[in-house]
């Protein structure tokens, strides 16, 4: 959303700066007086706006708009997702341990790095996904009393530039559903 606002502002400023050149800023030649909203007397008379191109320089386009050639701010080259995933007691060979996950570009020691980054990107594409993915089950939520195992996990780091520090388990139906929504970031232990 912030990128979209920045893009709109940059494009609007560029359009205004080129649409009103100084030679045509005074408007067409008219034969009579032209009414004006600019005060001609009083304390604001000296603050007359200058007509013509905007005095603001147009900033370079952000990295995601310049074709990825690095001429912008470099924002597209930054890793916005870097998570440390610690998993214990899953009962699945190779699933327990501490794994690093980086997305954009995919890297780290996570055994399913690309699939995990794809899942995070899928969740980040929706507003509900961005709000709910790492949010713990609220206190007082009625959950089924199904025990899904002793597996526990902790996820710490940044996701799309936002801080993450959450734990997950399989102690009841709500936590099982939450764990399953995080697969393949967390191992599939069903």
PDB file of C-alpha atoms in Angstrom:
ATOM      1  CA  UNK A   1       0.000   0.000   0.000  1.00  0.00           C
ATOM      2  CA  UNK A   2       2.809   2.379   0.917  1.00  0.00           C
ATOM      3  CA  UNK A   3       4.584   1.586  -2.352  1.00  0.00           C
ATOM      4  CA  UNK A   4       1.398   2.310  -4.282  1.00  0.00           C
ATOM      5  CA  UNK A   5       1.030   5.695  -2.541  1.00  0.00           C
ATOM      6  CA  UNK A   6       4.662   6.566  -3.224  1.00  0.00           C
ATOM      7  CA  UNK A   7       4.300   5.584  -6.868  1.00  0.00           C
ATOM      8  CA  UNK A   8       1.147   7.695  -7.226  1.00  0.00           C
ATOM      9  CA  UNK A   9       2.878  10.706  -5.676  1.00  0.00           C
ATOM     10  CA  UNK A  10       5.965  10.377  -7.874  1.00  0.00           C
ATOM     11  CA  UNK A  11       3.942   9.963 -11.059  1.00  0.00           C
ATOM     12  CA  UNK A  12       1.643  12.867 -10.138  1.00  0.00           C
ATOM     13  CA  UNK A  13       4.581  15.182  -9.466  1.00  0.00           C
ATOM     14  CA  UNK A  14       6.250  14.187 -12.709  1.00  0.00           C
ATOM     15  CA  UNK A  15       3.041  14.728 -14.664  1.00  0.00           C
ATOM     16  CA  UNK A  16       2.447  18.129 -13.100  1.00  0.00           C
ATOM     17  CA  UNK A  17       6.019  19.224 -13.681  1.00  0.00           C
ATOM     18  CA  UNK A  18       5.821  18.411 -17.385  1.00  0.00           C
ATOM     19  CA  UNK A  19       2.195  19.423 -17.971  1.00  0.00           C
ATOM     20  CA  UNK A  20       2.613  23.066 -16.950  1.00  0.00           C
ATOM     21  CA  UNK A  21       5.707  24.499 -18.642  1.00  0.00           C
ATOM     22  CA  UNK A  22       6.704  28.019 -17.598  1.00  0.00           C
ATOM     23  CA  UNK A  23       5.956  29.528 -21.018  1.00  0.00           C
ATOM     24  CA  UNK A  24       2.283  28.531 -20.871  1.00  0.00           C
ATOM     25  CA  UNK A  25       1.767  28.930 -17.133  1.00  0.00           C
ATOM     26  CA  UNK A  26       0.235  32.377 -17.492  1.00  0.00           C
ATOM     27  CA  UNK A  27      -2.607  30.918 -19.560  1.00  0.00           C
ATOM     28  CA  UNK A  28      -4.135  32.137 -22.770  1.00  0.00           C
ATOM     29  CA  UNK A  29      -4.081  35.810 -23.595  1.00  0.00           C
ATOM     30  CA  UNK A  30      -7.403  37.384 -22.688  1.00  0.00           C
ATOM     31  CA  UNK A  31      -8.853  40.740 -23.501  1.00  0.00           C
ATOM     32  CA  UNK A  32     -10.305  41.538 -20.101  1.00  0.00           C
ATOM     33  CA  UNK A  33      -9.512  41.209 -16.424  1.00  0.00           C
ATOM     34  CA  UNK A  34      -9.316  37.671 -15.097  1.00  0.00           C
ATOM     35  CA  UNK A  35     -10.757  37.015 -11.628  1.00  0.00           C
ATOM     36  CA  UNK A  36      -8.231  35.548  -9.228  1.00  0.00           C
ATOM     37  CA  UNK A  37      -8.419  33.722  -5.928  1.00  0.00           C
ATOM     38  CA  UNK A  38      -4.992  35.071  -4.995  1.00  0.00           C
ATOM     39  CA  UNK A  39      -5.183  37.985  -2.535  1.00  0.00           C
ATOM     40  CA  UNK A  40      -3.943  41.316  -3.900  1.00  0.00           C
ATOM     41  CA  UNK A  41      -3.978  43.155  -0.580  1.00  0.00           C
ATOM     42  CA  UNK A  42      -3.436  42.203   3.050  1.00  0.00           C
ATOM     43  CA  UNK A  43      -0.880  40.037   4.805  1.00  0.00           C
ATOM     44  CA  UNK A  44      -1.107  37.201   2.245  1.00  0.00           C
ATOM     45  CA  UNK A  45      -0.547  39.371  -0.828  1.00  0.00           C
ATOM     46  CA  UNK A  46       3.216  38.748  -0.751  1.00  0.00           C
ATOM     47  CA  UNK A  47       2.737  34.987  -0.725  1.00  0.00           C
ATOM     48  CA  UNK A  48       1.728  34.731  -4.366  1.00  0.00           C
ATOM     49  CA  UNK A  49       2.295  31.313  -5.858  1.00  0.00           C
ATOM     50  CA  UNK A  50       4.673  31.164  -8.761  1.00  0.00           C
ATOM     51  CA  UNK A  51       3.181  29.543 -11.792  1.00  0.00           C
ATOM     52  CA  UNK A  52       5.309  27.127 -13.725  1.00  0.00           C
ATOM     53  CA  UNK A  53       7.037  23.845 -13.152  1.00  0.00           C
ATOM     54  CA  UNK A  54       7.115  22.522  -9.623  1.00  0.00           C
ATOM     55  CA  UNK A  55      10.353  23.399  -7.850  1.00  0.00           C
ATOM     56  CA  UNK A  56      10.649  19.867  -6.409  1.00  0.00           C
ATOM     57  CA  UNK A  57      13.058  17.497  -8.122  1.00  0.00           C
ATOM     58  CA  UNK A  58      11.517  14.213  -9.169  1.00  0.00           C
ATOM     59  CA  UNK A  59      13.202  11.452  -7.138  1.00  0.00           C
ATOM     60  CA  UNK A  60      14.544   8.360  -8.906  1.00  0.00           C
ATOM     61  CA  UNK A  61      12.098   5.537  -9.329  1.00  0.00           C
ATOM     62  CA  UNK A  62      12.184   2.827  -6.667  1.00  0.00           C
ATOM     63  CA  UNK A  63      14.008  -0.375  -7.600  1.00  0.00           C
ATOM     64  CA  UNK A  64      10.801  -2.299  -8.276  1.00  0.00           C
ATOM     65  CA  UNK A  65       9.792   0.203 -10.987  1.00  0.00           C
ATOM     66  CA  UNK A  66      13.046   0.701 -12.876  1.00  0.00           C
ATOM     67  CA  UNK A  67      13.148  -2.783 -14.356  1.00  0.00           C
ATOM     68  CA  UNK A  68      15.299  -4.149 -11.528  1.00  0.00           C
ATOM     69  CA  UNK A  69      18.462  -2.516 -12.880  1.00  0.00           C
ATOM     70  CA  UNK A  70      19.360  -1.029  -9.522  1.00  0.00           C
ATOM     71  CA  UNK A  71      18.902   2.618 -10.477  1.00  0.00           C
ATOM     72  CA  UNK A  72      16.251   3.210  -7.820  1.00  0.00           C
ATOM     73  CA  UNK A  73      16.434   3.031  -4.054  1.00  0.00           C
ATOM     74  CA  UNK A  74      17.496  -0.601  -4.023  1.00  0.00           C
ATOM     75  CA  UNK A  75      14.396  -1.564  -2.094  1.00  0.00           C
ATOM     76  CA  UNK A  76      13.730  -4.547  -4.338  1.00  0.00           C
ATOM     77  CA  UNK A  77      17.200  -5.962  -3.628  1.00  0.00           C
ATOM     78  CA  UNK A  78      16.735  -6.032   0.157  1.00  0.00           C
ATOM     79  CA  UNK A  79      15.748  -9.262   1.869  1.00  0.00           C
ATOM     80  CA  UNK A  80      12.488  -8.384   3.598  1.00  0.00           C
ATOM     81  CA  UNK A  81      11.894 -11.868   5.013  1.00  0.00           C
ATOM     82  CA  UNK A  82      14.471 -13.465   7.272  1.00  0.00           C
ATOM     83  CA  UNK A  83      13.170 -16.018   9.774  1.00  0.00           C
ATOM     84  CA  UNK A  84      14.723 -18.453  12.223  1.00  0.00           C
ATOM     85  CA  UNK A  85      12.475 -21.493  12.647  1.00  0.00           C
ATOM     86  CA  UNK A  86      13.147 -23.784  15.638  1.00  0.00           C
ATOM     87  CA  UNK A  87      11.170 -27.039  15.727  1.00  0.00           C
ATOM     88  CA  UNK A  88      11.149 -29.749  18.442  1.00  0.00           C
ATOM     89  CA  UNK A  89       9.409 -33.049  19.204  1.00  0.00           C
ATOM     90  CA  UNK A  90       7.785 -33.637  15.815  1.00  0.00           C
ATOM     91  CA  UNK A  91       8.583 -37.319  15.607  1.00  0.00           C
ATOM     92  CA  UNK A  92       9.466 -36.836  11.916  1.00  0.00           C
ATOM     93  CA  UNK A  93      13.008 -37.605  10.826  1.00  0.00           C
ATOM     94  CA  UNK A  94      14.891 -34.458   9.830  1.00  0.00           C
ATOM     95  CA  UNK A  95      12.088 -32.097  10.869  1.00  0.00           C
ATOM     96  CA  UNK A  96      13.476 -31.151  14.278  1.00  0.00           C
ATOM     97  CA  UNK A  97      16.146 -28.480  14.464  1.00  0.00           C
ATOM     98  CA  UNK A  98      16.780 -24.794  13.849  1.00  0.00           C
ATOM     99  CA  UNK A  99      16.567 -23.556  10.284  1.00  0.00           C
ATOM    100  CA  UNK A 100      17.205 -20.181   8.659  1.00  0.00           C
ATOM    101  CA  UNK A 101      14.811 -18.974   5.953  1.00  0.00           C
ATOM    102  CA  UNK A 102      15.380 -15.992   3.658  1.00  0.00           C
ATOM    103  CA  UNK A 103      13.024 -14.947   0.906  1.00  0.00           C
ATOM    104  CA  UNK A 104      13.727 -12.569  -1.965  1.00  0.00           C
ATOM    105  CA  UNK A 105      16.049 -14.294  -2.995  1.00  0.00           C
ATOM    106  CA  UNK A 106      15.448 -17.668  -1.366  1.00  0.00           C
ATOM    107  CA  UNK A 107      18.257 -18.783   0.903  1.00  0.00           C
ATOM    108  CA  UNK A 108      19.160 -20.204   4.276  1.00  0.00           C
ATOM    109  CA  UNK A 109      19.182 -23.742   5.639  1.00  0.00           C
ATOM    110  CA  UNK A 110      15.423 -24.421   5.590  1.00  0.00           C
ATOM    111  CA  UNK A 111      14.803 -27.840   3.974  1.00  0.00           C
ATOM    112  CA  UNK A 112      11.853 -26.538   1.921  1.00  0.00           C
ATOM    113  CA  UNK A 113      13.034 -22.958   1.413  1.00  0.00           C
ATOM    114  CA  UNK A 114      11.330 -22.159  -1.901  1.00  0.00           C
ATOM    115  CA  UNK A 115       8.017 -23.759  -0.900  1.00  0.00           C
ATOM    116  CA  UNK A 116       8.115 -21.913   2.445  1.00  0.00           C
ATOM    117  CA  UNK A 117       8.789 -18.583   0.710  1.00  0.00           C
ATOM    118  CA  UNK A 118       5.947 -19.277  -1.727  1.00  0.00           C
ATOM    119  CA  UNK A 119       3.588 -19.931   1.213  1.00  0.00           C
ATOM    120  CA  UNK A 120       4.631 -16.694   2.910  1.00  0.00           C
ATOM    121  CA  UNK A 121       4.140 -14.769  -0.340  1.00  0.00           C
ATOM    122  CA  UNK A 122       0.693 -16.336  -0.786  1.00  0.00           C
ATOM    123  CA  UNK A 123      -0.321 -15.293   2.736  1.00  0.00           C
ATOM    124  CA  UNK A 124       1.158 -11.821   2.263  1.00  0.00           C
ATOM    125  CA  UNK A 125      -0.948 -11.257  -0.855  1.00  0.00           C
ATOM    126  CA  UNK A 126      -4.151 -10.987   1.182  1.00  0.00           C
ATOM    127  CA  UNK A 127      -4.977  -8.617   3.993  1.00  0.00           C
ATOM    128  CA  UNK A 128      -6.325 -11.423   6.172  1.00  0.00           C
ATOM    129  CA  UNK A 129      -3.157 -13.443   5.593  1.00  0.00           C
ATOM    130  CA  UNK A 130      -0.917 -10.549   6.613  1.00  0.00           C
ATOM    131  CA  UNK A 131      -2.938 -10.049   9.787  1.00  0.00           C
ATOM    132  CA  UNK A 132      -3.470 -13.658  10.826  1.00  0.00           C
ATOM    133  CA  UNK A 133      -0.491 -15.737   9.714  1.00  0.00           C
ATOM    134  CA  UNK A 134       1.707 -15.315  12.792  1.00  0.00           C
ATOM    135  CA  UNK A 135      -0.951 -14.096  15.241  1.00  0.00           C
ATOM    136  CA  UNK A 136      -1.401 -16.399  18.258  1.00  0.00           C
ATOM    137  CA  UNK A 137      -4.795 -17.836  19.108  1.00  0.00           C
ATOM    138  CA  UNK A 138      -6.593 -15.195  21.207  1.00  0.00           C
ATOM    139  CA  UNK A 139      -7.155 -15.981  24.895  1.00  0.00           C
ATOM    140  CA  UNK A 140     -10.591 -17.395  25.593  1.00  0.00           C
ATOM    141  CA  UNK A 141     -11.050 -18.863  22.113  1.00  0.00           C
ATOM    142  CA  UNK A 142     -13.094 -22.069  22.243  1.00  0.00           C
ATOM    143  CA  UNK A 143     -11.001 -24.797  20.614  1.00  0.00           C
ATOM    144  CA  UNK A 144     -11.592 -28.501  20.208  1.00  0.00           C
ATOM    145  CA  UNK A 145      -9.697 -30.597  22.711  1.00  0.00           C
ATOM    146  CA  UNK A 146      -7.805 -32.625  20.118  1.00  0.00           C
ATOM    147  CA  UNK A 147      -4.178 -33.304  20.953  1.00  0.00           C
ATOM    148  CA  UNK A 148      -2.089 -33.201  17.779  1.00  0.00           C
ATOM    149  CA  UNK A 149       1.214 -34.244  19.321  1.00  0.00           C
ATOM    150  CA  UNK A 150       4.062 -32.749  21.314  1.00  0.00           C
ATOM    151  CA  UNK A 151       5.577 -30.745  18.451  1.00  0.00           C
ATOM    152  CA  UNK A 152       6.475 -27.140  19.252  1.00  0.00           C
ATOM    153  CA  UNK A 153       8.013 -24.408  17.148  1.00  0.00           C
ATOM    154  CA  UNK A 154       9.251 -20.873  17.527  1.00  0.00           C
ATOM    155  CA  UNK A 155       9.562 -18.459  14.614  1.00  0.00           C
ATOM    156  CA  UNK A 156      11.616 -15.294  15.092  1.00  0.00           C
ATOM    157  CA  UNK A 157      12.755 -12.661  12.601  1.00  0.00           C
ATOM    158  CA  UNK A 158      11.157 -10.377  10.026  1.00  0.00           C
ATOM    159  CA  UNK A 159       8.436 -11.114   7.495  1.00  0.00           C
ATOM    160  CA  UNK A 160       7.832  -8.512   4.760  1.00  0.00           C
ATOM    161  CA  UNK A 161       9.704  -6.030   6.942  1.00  0.00           C
ATOM    162  CA  UNK A 162       7.553  -6.700  10.045  1.00  0.00           C
ATOM    163  CA  UNK A 163       8.951  -8.202  13.253  1.00  0.00           C
ATOM    164  CA  UNK A 164       7.852 -11.753  14.033  1.00  0.00           C
ATOM    165  CA  UNK A 165       8.227 -13.605  17.332  1.00  0.00           C
ATOM    166  CA  UNK A 166       5.684 -16.371  17.742  1.00  0.00           C
ATOM    167  CA  UNK A 167       5.354 -19.915  18.998  1.00  0.00           C
ATOM    168  CA  UNK A 168       3.221 -22.731  17.667  1.00  0.00           C
ATOM    169  CA  UNK A 169       2.192 -26.101  19.034  1.00  0.00           C
ATOM    170  CA  UNK A 170      -0.336 -28.849  18.354  1.00  0.00           C
ATOM    171  CA  UNK A 171      -1.992 -28.861  21.803  1.00  0.00           C
ATOM    172  CA  UNK A 172      -5.582 -28.270  20.617  1.00  0.00           C
ATOM    173  CA  UNK A 173      -7.683 -27.811  17.477  1.00  0.00           C
ATOM    174  CA  UNK A 174      -6.920 -24.096  17.116  1.00  0.00           C
ATOM    175  CA  UNK A 175      -3.175 -24.612  17.411  1.00  0.00           C
ATOM    176  CA  UNK A 176      -3.278 -27.569  15.013  1.00  0.00           C
ATOM    177  CA  UNK A 177      -5.076 -25.389  12.430  1.00  0.00           C
ATOM    178  CA  UNK A 178      -2.552 -22.606  13.007  1.00  0.00           C
ATOM    179  CA  UNK A 179       0.377 -25.029  12.590  1.00  0.00           C
ATOM    180  CA  UNK A 180      -1.141 -26.451   9.409  1.00  0.00           C
ATOM    181  CA  UNK A 181      -1.559 -22.936   7.976  1.00  0.00           C
ATOM    182  CA  UNK A 182       2.195 -22.438   8.398  1.00  0.00           C
ATOM    183  CA  UNK A 183       3.183 -25.618   6.488  1.00  0.00           C
ATOM    184  CA  UNK A 184       5.757 -25.733   4.756  1.00  0.00           C
ATOM    185  CA  UNK A 185       7.384 -23.038   6.915  1.00  0.00           C
ATOM    186  CA  UNK A 186       6.793 -25.588   9.686  1.00  0.00           C
ATOM    187  CA  UNK A 187       7.079 -29.294   8.911  1.00  0.00           C
ATOM    188  CA  UNK A 188       3.985 -31.285   7.964  1.00  0.00           C
ATOM    189  CA  UNK A 189       3.501 -33.683  10.889  1.00  0.00           C
ATOM    190  CA  UNK A 190      -0.052 -34.878  10.116  1.00  0.00           C
TER     191      UNK A 190
END
